PDB file of C-alpha atoms in Angstrom:
ATOM      1  CA  MET A   1     110.622  86.982 136.733  1.00  0.00           C
ATOM      2  CA  PHE A   2     113.128  84.311 135.711  1.00  0.00           C
ATOM      3  CA  LYS A   3     116.528  84.483 137.393  1.00  0.00           C
ATOM      4  CA  ALA A   4     119.061  84.642 134.562  1.00  0.00           C
ATOM      5  CA  ILE A   5     121.206  87.479 133.249  1.00  0.00           C
ATOM      6  CA  LEU A   6     124.302  88.248 131.191  1.00  0.00           C
ATOM      7  CA  GLY A   7     127.062  90.408 132.580  1.00  0.00           C
ATOM      8  CA  LYS A   8     130.686  91.481 132.547  1.00  0.00           C
ATOM      9  CA  LYS A   9     133.297  90.317 135.045  1.00  0.00           C
ATOM     10  CA  ILE A  10     134.838  93.416 136.633  1.00  0.00           C
ATOM     11  CA  GLY A  11     137.310  91.687 138.941  1.00  0.00           C
ATOM     12  CA  MET A  12     137.700  90.388 142.482  1.00  0.00           C
ATOM     13  CA  SER A  13     137.444  92.115 145.834  1.00  0.00           C
ATOM     14  CA  GLN A  14     136.523  91.291 149.416  1.00  0.00           C
ATOM     15  CA  ILE A  15     133.860  92.303 151.898  1.00  0.00           C
ATOM     16  CA  PHE A  16     133.602  92.003 155.660  1.00  0.00           C
ATOM     17  CA  THR A  17     130.654  90.585 157.572  1.00  0.00           C
ATOM     18  CA  PRO A  18     129.444  92.221 160.822  1.00  0.00           C
ATOM     19  CA  GLU A  19     131.280  89.416 162.658  1.00  0.00           C
ATOM     20  CA  GLY A  20     134.556  90.441 160.994  1.00  0.00           C
ATOM     21  CA  LYS A  21     134.754  87.501 158.587  1.00  0.00           C
ATOM     22  CA  VAL A  22     136.377  88.194 155.215  1.00  0.00           C
ATOM     23  CA  ILE A  23     134.523  86.934 152.119  1.00  0.00           C
ATOM     24  CA  PRO A  24     136.340  86.993 148.749  1.00  0.00           C
ATOM     25  CA  VAL A  25     133.878  88.087 146.062  1.00  0.00           C
ATOM     26  CA  THR A  26     133.748  88.552 142.298  1.00  0.00           C
ATOM     27  CA  VAL A  27     132.197  91.808 141.107  1.00  0.00           C
ATOM     28  CA  ILE A  28     129.941  91.360 138.062  1.00  0.00           C
ATOM     29  CA  GLU A  29     128.307  94.187 136.135  1.00  0.00           C
ATOM     30  CA  ALA A  30     125.105  92.351 135.258  1.00  0.00           C
ATOM     31  CA  GLY A  31     122.738  93.667 132.608  1.00  0.00           C
ATOM     32  CA  PRO A  32     120.588  95.369 131.801  1.00  0.00           C
ATOM     33  CA  CYS A  33     119.549  92.785 129.208  1.00  0.00           C
ATOM     34  CA  THR A  34     116.681  93.008 126.729  1.00  0.00           C
ATOM     35  CA  VAL A  35     114.235  90.310 125.645  1.00  0.00           C
ATOM     36  CA  VAL A  36     114.857  89.979 121.895  1.00  0.00           C
ATOM     37  CA  GLN A  37     112.769  86.944 120.922  1.00  0.00           C
ATOM     38  CA  LYS A  38     110.154  84.596 122.362  1.00  0.00           C
ATOM     39  CA  LYS A  39     110.122  80.911 121.443  1.00  0.00           C
ATOM     40  CA  ASN A  40     107.290  78.468 122.113  1.00  0.00           C
ATOM     41  CA  VAL A  41     106.488  74.796 121.685  1.00  0.00           C
ATOM     42  CA  ALA A  42     104.172  75.358 118.722  1.00  0.00           C
ATOM     43  CA  SER A  43     106.754  77.014 116.457  1.00  0.00           C
ATOM     44  CA  ASP A  44     110.125  76.018 117.926  1.00  0.00           C
ATOM     45  CA  GLY A  45     109.509  72.855 119.932  1.00  0.00           C
ATOM     46  CA  TYR A  46     110.400  74.404 123.298  1.00  0.00           C
ATOM     47  CA  ASN A  47     109.672  77.454 125.451  1.00  0.00           C
ATOM     48  CA  ALA A  48     112.471  79.989 125.795  1.00  0.00           C
ATOM     49  CA  LEU A  49     113.419  83.653 125.731  1.00  0.00           C
ATOM     50  CA  GLN A  50     116.346  85.132 123.842  1.00  0.00           C
ATOM     51  CA  MET A  51     118.185  87.901 125.694  1.00  0.00           C
ATOM     52  CA  GLY A  52     120.458  90.546 124.201  1.00  0.00           C
ATOM     53  CA  TYR A  53     123.373  92.193 126.013  1.00  0.00           C
ATOM     54  CA  GLN A  54     125.687  95.094 125.082  1.00  0.00           C
ATOM     55  CA  LYS A  55     124.361  97.165 122.198  1.00  0.00           C
ATOM     56  CA  ILE A  56     126.557  97.347 119.098  1.00  0.00           C
ATOM     57  CA  LYS A  57     127.604 100.919 118.306  1.00  0.00           C
ATOM     58  CA  LYS A  58     128.737 100.354 114.712  1.00  0.00           C
ATOM     59  CA  VAL A  59     125.797  98.868 112.827  1.00  0.00           C
ATOM     60  CA  LYS A  60     127.996  98.344 109.747  1.00  0.00           C
ATOM     61  CA  ASN A  61     129.722  95.486 111.599  1.00  0.00           C
ATOM     62  CA  VAL A  62     126.456  93.525 111.903  1.00  0.00           C
ATOM     63  CA  THR A  63     125.567  90.987 109.218  1.00  0.00           C
ATOM     64  CA  LYS A  64     122.365  91.489 107.225  1.00  0.00           C
ATOM     65  CA  PRO A  65     120.646  88.354 108.605  1.00  0.00           C
ATOM     66  CA  MET A  66     121.262  89.541 112.170  1.00  0.00           C
ATOM     67  CA  LEU A  67     120.111  93.078 111.328  1.00  0.00           C
ATOM     68  CA  GLY A  68     116.864  91.621 110.016  1.00  0.00           C
ATOM     69  CA  HIS A  69     116.497  89.592 113.206  1.00  0.00           C
ATOM     70  CA  PHE A  70     116.621  92.756 115.325  1.00  0.00           C
ATOM     71  CA  LYS A  71     114.656  95.029 112.964  1.00  0.00           C
ATOM     72  CA  LYS A  72     111.768  92.566 113.020  1.00  0.00           C
ATOM     73  CA  ASN A  73     111.029  93.789 116.554  1.00  0.00           C
ATOM     74  CA  ASN A  74     112.393  97.354 116.160  1.00  0.00           C
ATOM     75  CA  LEU A  75     115.385  96.680 118.410  1.00  0.00           C
ATOM     76  CA  ASP A  76     118.990  97.825 118.263  1.00  0.00           C
ATOM     77  CA  PRO A  77     121.532  95.065 117.500  1.00  0.00           C
ATOM     78  CA  PHE A  78     123.221  93.407 120.477  1.00  0.00           C
ATOM     79  CA  LYS A  79     126.704  91.959 120.761  1.00  0.00           C
ATOM     80  CA  VAL A  80     125.756  88.911 122.866  1.00  0.00           C
ATOM     81  CA  LEU A  81     122.631  86.746 122.567  1.00  0.00           C
ATOM     82  CA  LYS A  82     121.634  84.017 125.009  1.00  0.00           C
ATOM     83  CA  GLU A  83     118.595  81.761 125.301  1.00  0.00           C
ATOM     84  CA  VAL A  84     116.948  81.011 128.636  1.00  0.00           C
ATOM     85  CA  LYS A  85     114.300  78.328 129.017  1.00  0.00           C
ATOM     86  CA  VAL A  86     111.100  79.486 130.735  1.00  0.00           C
ATOM     87  CA  GLU A  87     107.774  77.808 131.443  1.00  0.00           C
ATOM     88  CA  ASN A  88     105.542  80.466 129.875  1.00  0.00           C
ATOM     89  CA  PRO A  89     107.184  82.940 127.454  1.00  0.00           C
ATOM     90  CA  ASP A  90     103.865  84.780 126.995  1.00  0.00           C
ATOM     91  CA  GLU A  91     104.346  86.317 130.440  1.00  0.00           C
ATOM     92  CA  TYR A  92     107.143  88.469 129.005  1.00  0.00           C
ATOM     93  CA  GLU A  93     107.213  91.158 126.332  1.00  0.00           C
ATOM     94  CA  ILE A  94     109.774  91.735 123.588  1.00  0.00           C
ATOM     95  CA  GLY A  95     111.872  94.740 124.564  1.00  0.00           C
ATOM     96  CA  GLN A  96     111.384  94.078 128.287  1.00  0.00           C
ATOM     97  CA  GLU A  97     114.483  94.751 130.381  1.00  0.00           C
ATOM     98  CA  VAL A  98     116.068  92.192 132.697  1.00  0.00           C
ATOM     99  CA  THR A  99     118.056  93.706 135.574  1.00  0.00           C
ATOM    100  CA  VAL A 100     119.869  92.585 138.721  1.00  0.00           C
ATOM    101  CA  GLU A 101     116.694  93.261 140.696  1.00  0.00           C
ATOM    102  CA  ALA A 102     115.603  89.738 139.725  1.00  0.00           C
ATOM    103  CA  PHE A 103     118.222  88.462 142.201  1.00  0.00           C
ATOM    104  CA  ALA A 104     118.409  88.808 145.977  1.00  0.00           C
ATOM    105  CA  GLU A 105     121.088  88.329 148.604  1.00  0.00           C
ATOM    106  CA  GLY A 106     121.399  84.673 149.529  1.00  0.00           C
ATOM    107  CA  ASP A 107     120.367  83.337 146.105  1.00  0.00           C
ATOM    108  CA  VAL A 108     122.428  80.426 144.796  1.00  0.00           C
ATOM    109  CA  VAL A 109     123.457  80.721 141.144  1.00  0.00           C
ATOM    110  CA  ASP A 110     125.511  78.958 138.478  1.00  0.00           C
ATOM    111  CA  VAL A 111     128.037  81.137 136.635  1.00  0.00           C
ATOM    112  CA  GLN A 112     129.185  80.257 133.128  1.00  0.00           C
ATOM    113  CA  GLY A 113     132.162  81.828 131.374  1.00  0.00           C
ATOM    114  CA  LYS A 114     135.138  81.179 129.116  1.00  0.00           C
ATOM    115  CA  SER A 115     138.242  80.183 131.060  1.00  0.00           C
ATOM    116  CA  ILE A 116     141.485  82.101 130.589  1.00  0.00           C
ATOM    117  CA  GLY A 117     143.534  80.679 127.707  1.00  0.00           C
ATOM    118  CA  LYS A 118     147.020  79.457 128.668  1.00  0.00           C
ATOM    119  CA  GLY A 119     148.247  78.488 125.199  1.00  0.00           C
ATOM    120  CA  PHE A 120     150.116  75.248 124.438  1.00  0.00           C
ATOM    121  CA  GLN A 121     151.220  73.633 127.713  1.00  0.00           C
ATOM    122  CA  GLY A 122     152.918  70.448 128.823  1.00  0.00           C
ATOM    123  CA  VAL A 123     151.412  67.723 130.980  1.00  0.00           C
ATOM    124  CA  MET A 124     152.872  69.044 134.243  1.00  0.00           C
ATOM    125  CA  LYS A 125     151.001  72.335 133.991  1.00  0.00           C
ATOM    126  CA  ARG A 126     147.993  71.052 132.051  1.00  0.00           C
ATOM    127  CA  TYR A 127     147.258  67.935 134.132  1.00  0.00           C
ATOM    128  CA  ASN A 128     149.438  68.416 137.223  1.00  0.00           C
ATOM    129  CA  PHE A 129     151.752  65.480 136.436  1.00  0.00           C
ATOM    130  CA  GLY A 130     154.566  64.940 138.916  1.00  0.00           C
ATOM    131  CA  GLY A 131     157.374  64.754 136.357  1.00  0.00           C
ATOM    132  CA  GLY A 132     160.668  62.949 136.783  1.00  0.00           C
ATOM    133  CA  PRO A 133     163.745  63.571 138.948  1.00  0.00           C
ATOM    134  CA  ALA A 134     165.059  67.125 138.770  1.00  0.00           C
ATOM    135  CA  SER A 135     168.605  66.091 139.696  1.00  0.00           C
ATOM    136  CA  HIS A 136     171.641  66.126 137.417  1.00  0.00           C
ATOM    137  CA  GLY A 137     172.010  63.108 135.169  1.00  0.00           C
ATOM    138  CA  SER A 138     168.313  62.393 134.695  1.00  0.00           C
ATOM    139  CA  ASN A 139     166.979  62.348 131.145  1.00  0.00           C
ATOM    140  CA  PHE A 140     163.372  62.428 132.336  1.00  0.00           C
ATOM    141  CA  HIS A 141     162.307  65.805 133.754  1.00  0.00           C
ATOM    142  CA  ARG A 142     158.987  67.082 132.390  1.00  0.00           C
ATOM    143  CA  GLU A 143     157.984  64.365 129.918  1.00  0.00           C
ATOM    144  CA  PRO A 144     154.622  62.565 130.163  1.00  0.00           C
ATOM    145  CA  GLY A 145     156.126  59.064 130.268  1.00  0.00           C
ATOM    146  CA  SER A 146     154.702  56.113 128.350  1.00  0.00           C
ATOM    147  CA  ILE A 147     151.815  56.967 126.012  1.00  0.00           C
ATOM    148  CA  GLY A 148     151.104  53.447 124.727  1.00  0.00           C
ATOM    149  CA  MET A 149     152.337  49.889 124.156  1.00  0.00           C
ATOM    150  CA  CYS A 150     155.098  49.115 121.657  1.00  0.00           C
ATOM    151  CA  GLU A 151     153.652  45.906 120.166  1.00  0.00           C
ATOM    152  CA  MET A 152     150.077  45.174 121.249  1.00  0.00           C
ATOM    153  CA  PRO A 153     147.996  47.135 120.372  1.00  0.00           C
ATOM    154  CA  ALA A 154     150.849  49.377 119.145  1.00  0.00           C
ATOM    155  CA  GLU A 155     148.832  52.578 119.329  1.00  0.00           C
ATOM    156  CA  THR A 156     148.114  55.495 121.660  1.00  0.00           C
ATOM    157  CA  PRO A 157     144.725  55.042 123.404  1.00  0.00           C
ATOM    158  CA  LYS A 158     142.067  57.703 122.887  1.00  0.00           C
ATOM    159  CA  GLY A 159     141.828  60.226 125.690  1.00  0.00           C
ATOM    160  CA  ARG A 160     145.472  59.898 126.740  1.00  0.00           C
ATOM    161  CA  LYS A 161     146.563  62.989 128.673  1.00  0.00           C
ATOM    162  CA  MET A 162     149.165  64.724 126.539  1.00  0.00           C
ATOM    163  CA  PRO A 163     150.499  68.249 125.905  1.00  0.00           C
ATOM    164  CA  GLY A 164     148.116  70.603 124.129  1.00  0.00           C
ATOM    165  CA  ARG A 165     146.084  73.781 124.355  1.00  0.00           C
ATOM    166  CA  MET A 166     145.026  74.685 127.865  1.00  0.00           C
ATOM    167  CA  GLY A 167     142.078  76.879 128.847  1.00  0.00           C
ATOM    168  CA  GLY A 168     139.861  78.928 126.565  1.00  0.00           C
ATOM    169  CA  LYS A 169     136.878  76.624 127.152  1.00  0.00           C
ATOM    170  CA  LYS A 170     133.355  77.119 128.466  1.00  0.00           C
ATOM    171  CA  VAL A 171     133.319  76.449 132.205  1.00  0.00           C
ATOM    172  CA  THR A 172     130.357  76.472 134.599  1.00  0.00           C
ATOM    173  CA  VAL A 173     130.835  76.945 138.341  1.00  0.00           C
ATOM    174  CA  GLN A 174     127.807  75.723 140.271  1.00  0.00           C
ATOM    175  CA  GLY A 175     126.337  76.661 143.627  1.00  0.00           C
ATOM    176  CA  ILE A 176     127.772  80.172 144.068  1.00  0.00           C
ATOM    177  CA  LYS A 177     126.066  82.389 146.625  1.00  0.00           C
ATOM    178  CA  VAL A 178     124.987  85.955 145.842  1.00  0.00           C
ATOM    179  CA  VAL A 179     126.501  88.065 148.616  1.00  0.00           C
ATOM    180  CA  ARG A 180     125.268  91.521 147.640  1.00  0.00           C
ATOM    181  CA  VAL A 181     123.001  93.149 145.041  1.00  0.00           C
ATOM    182  CA  MET A 182     123.547  96.792 144.003  1.00  0.00           C
ATOM    183  CA  PRO A 183     120.714  97.718 141.581  1.00  0.00           C
ATOM    184  CA  GLU A 184     121.714 101.384 141.268  1.00  0.00           C
ATOM    185  CA  LYS A 185     125.082 100.344 139.775  1.00  0.00           C
ATOM    186  CA  HIS A 186     123.888  97.117 138.067  1.00  0.00           C
ATOM    187  CA  LEU A 187     126.346  95.122 140.176  1.00  0.00           C
ATOM    188  CA  LEU A 188     126.217  91.629 141.639  1.00  0.00           C
ATOM    189  CA  LEU A 189     128.758  90.398 144.183  1.00  0.00           C
ATOM    190  CA  VAL A 190     129.094  86.613 144.266  1.00  0.00           C
ATOM    191  CA  ALA A 191     131.215  84.589 146.663  1.00  0.00           C
ATOM    192  CA  GLY A 192     134.462  83.148 145.322  1.00  0.00           C
ATOM    193  CA  ALA A 193     135.960  83.130 141.843  1.00  0.00           C
ATOM    194  CA  VAL A 194     134.234  82.724 138.476  1.00  0.00           C
ATOM    195  CA  PRO A 195     135.713  81.691 135.088  1.00  0.00           C
ATOM    196  CA  GLY A 196     137.177  84.228 132.681  1.00  0.00           C
ATOM    197  CA  HIS A 197     139.464  87.236 132.597  1.00  0.00           C
ATOM    198  CA  LYS A 198     138.521  90.804 133.496  1.00  0.00           C
ATOM    199  CA  ASN A 199     135.864  92.348 131.232  1.00  0.00           C
ATOM    200  CA  SER A 200     134.867  88.923 129.876  1.00  0.00           C
ATOM    201  CA  THR A 201     131.188  88.065 129.415  1.00  0.00           C
ATOM    202  CA  VAL A 202     129.598  85.724 131.962  1.00  0.00           C
ATOM    203  CA  PHE A 203     126.139  84.196 132.250  1.00  0.00           C
ATOM    204  CA  LEU A 204     124.359  83.833 135.593  1.00  0.00           C
ATOM    205  CA  ARG A 205     121.297  81.709 136.209  1.00  0.00           C
ATOM    206  CA  GLU A 206     119.482  80.212 139.166  1.00  0.00           C
ATOM    207  CA  SER A 207     121.281  77.072 140.330  1.00  0.00           C
ATOM    208  CA  THR A 208     119.998  73.875 138.740  1.00  0.00           C
ATOM    209  CA  LYS A 209     121.007  71.707 141.707  1.00  0.00           C
ATOM    210  CA  LYS A 210     119.194  71.525 145.004  1.00  0.00           C
ATOM    211  CA  GLN A 211     121.265  72.978 147.829  1.00  0.00           C
ATOM    212  CA  LYS A 212     121.733  71.184 151.125  1.00  0.00           C
ATOM    213  CA  SER A 213     120.110  72.960 154.046  1.00  0.00           C
ATOM    214  CA  ASN A 214     122.543  73.928 156.786  1.00  0.00           C
TER     215      ASN A 214
END
């Protein structure tokens, strides 16, 4: 079974090891997900499975093309769809459930989510600029400073760090350890923080990087 699943971020907590060490953890309600579609090299150019998560209660809110996509395999419509690359999609069946039992304590995973949106922010909050003197008489407090040359080339270079929208982007945190698996409640406890606000959708998969042995 491939190690990948969609879930919902419940929040953060902490657990204690037998030695008394405190480990901050993020609680994720992972799955169950359903295999919606199989893709192969012959028809699509690559091998993958499409998973569905969170069934949609009001079918009237689903577009006709998406309804046809689900009805093709006699499945209920899902709110979230995600593709996972696998070596041999024929090993899996459409309608097969993917649960947290695919993971075990000690597994290292990558967690992908949408970071919390902060709105329009200045450079001090967005990029951690130092700012100017805070004392009386200064006309330079929270400004970014120079953003380009006045004569040559008389333009602002691309990529200059400036005020703008902060957060609300796809972020992947790599190399997070699975601390506890609770199949009866569909819960995964992973060490540390993961992107996104409470009740946001996250995607977990087996880590793509090799971990250093301790």
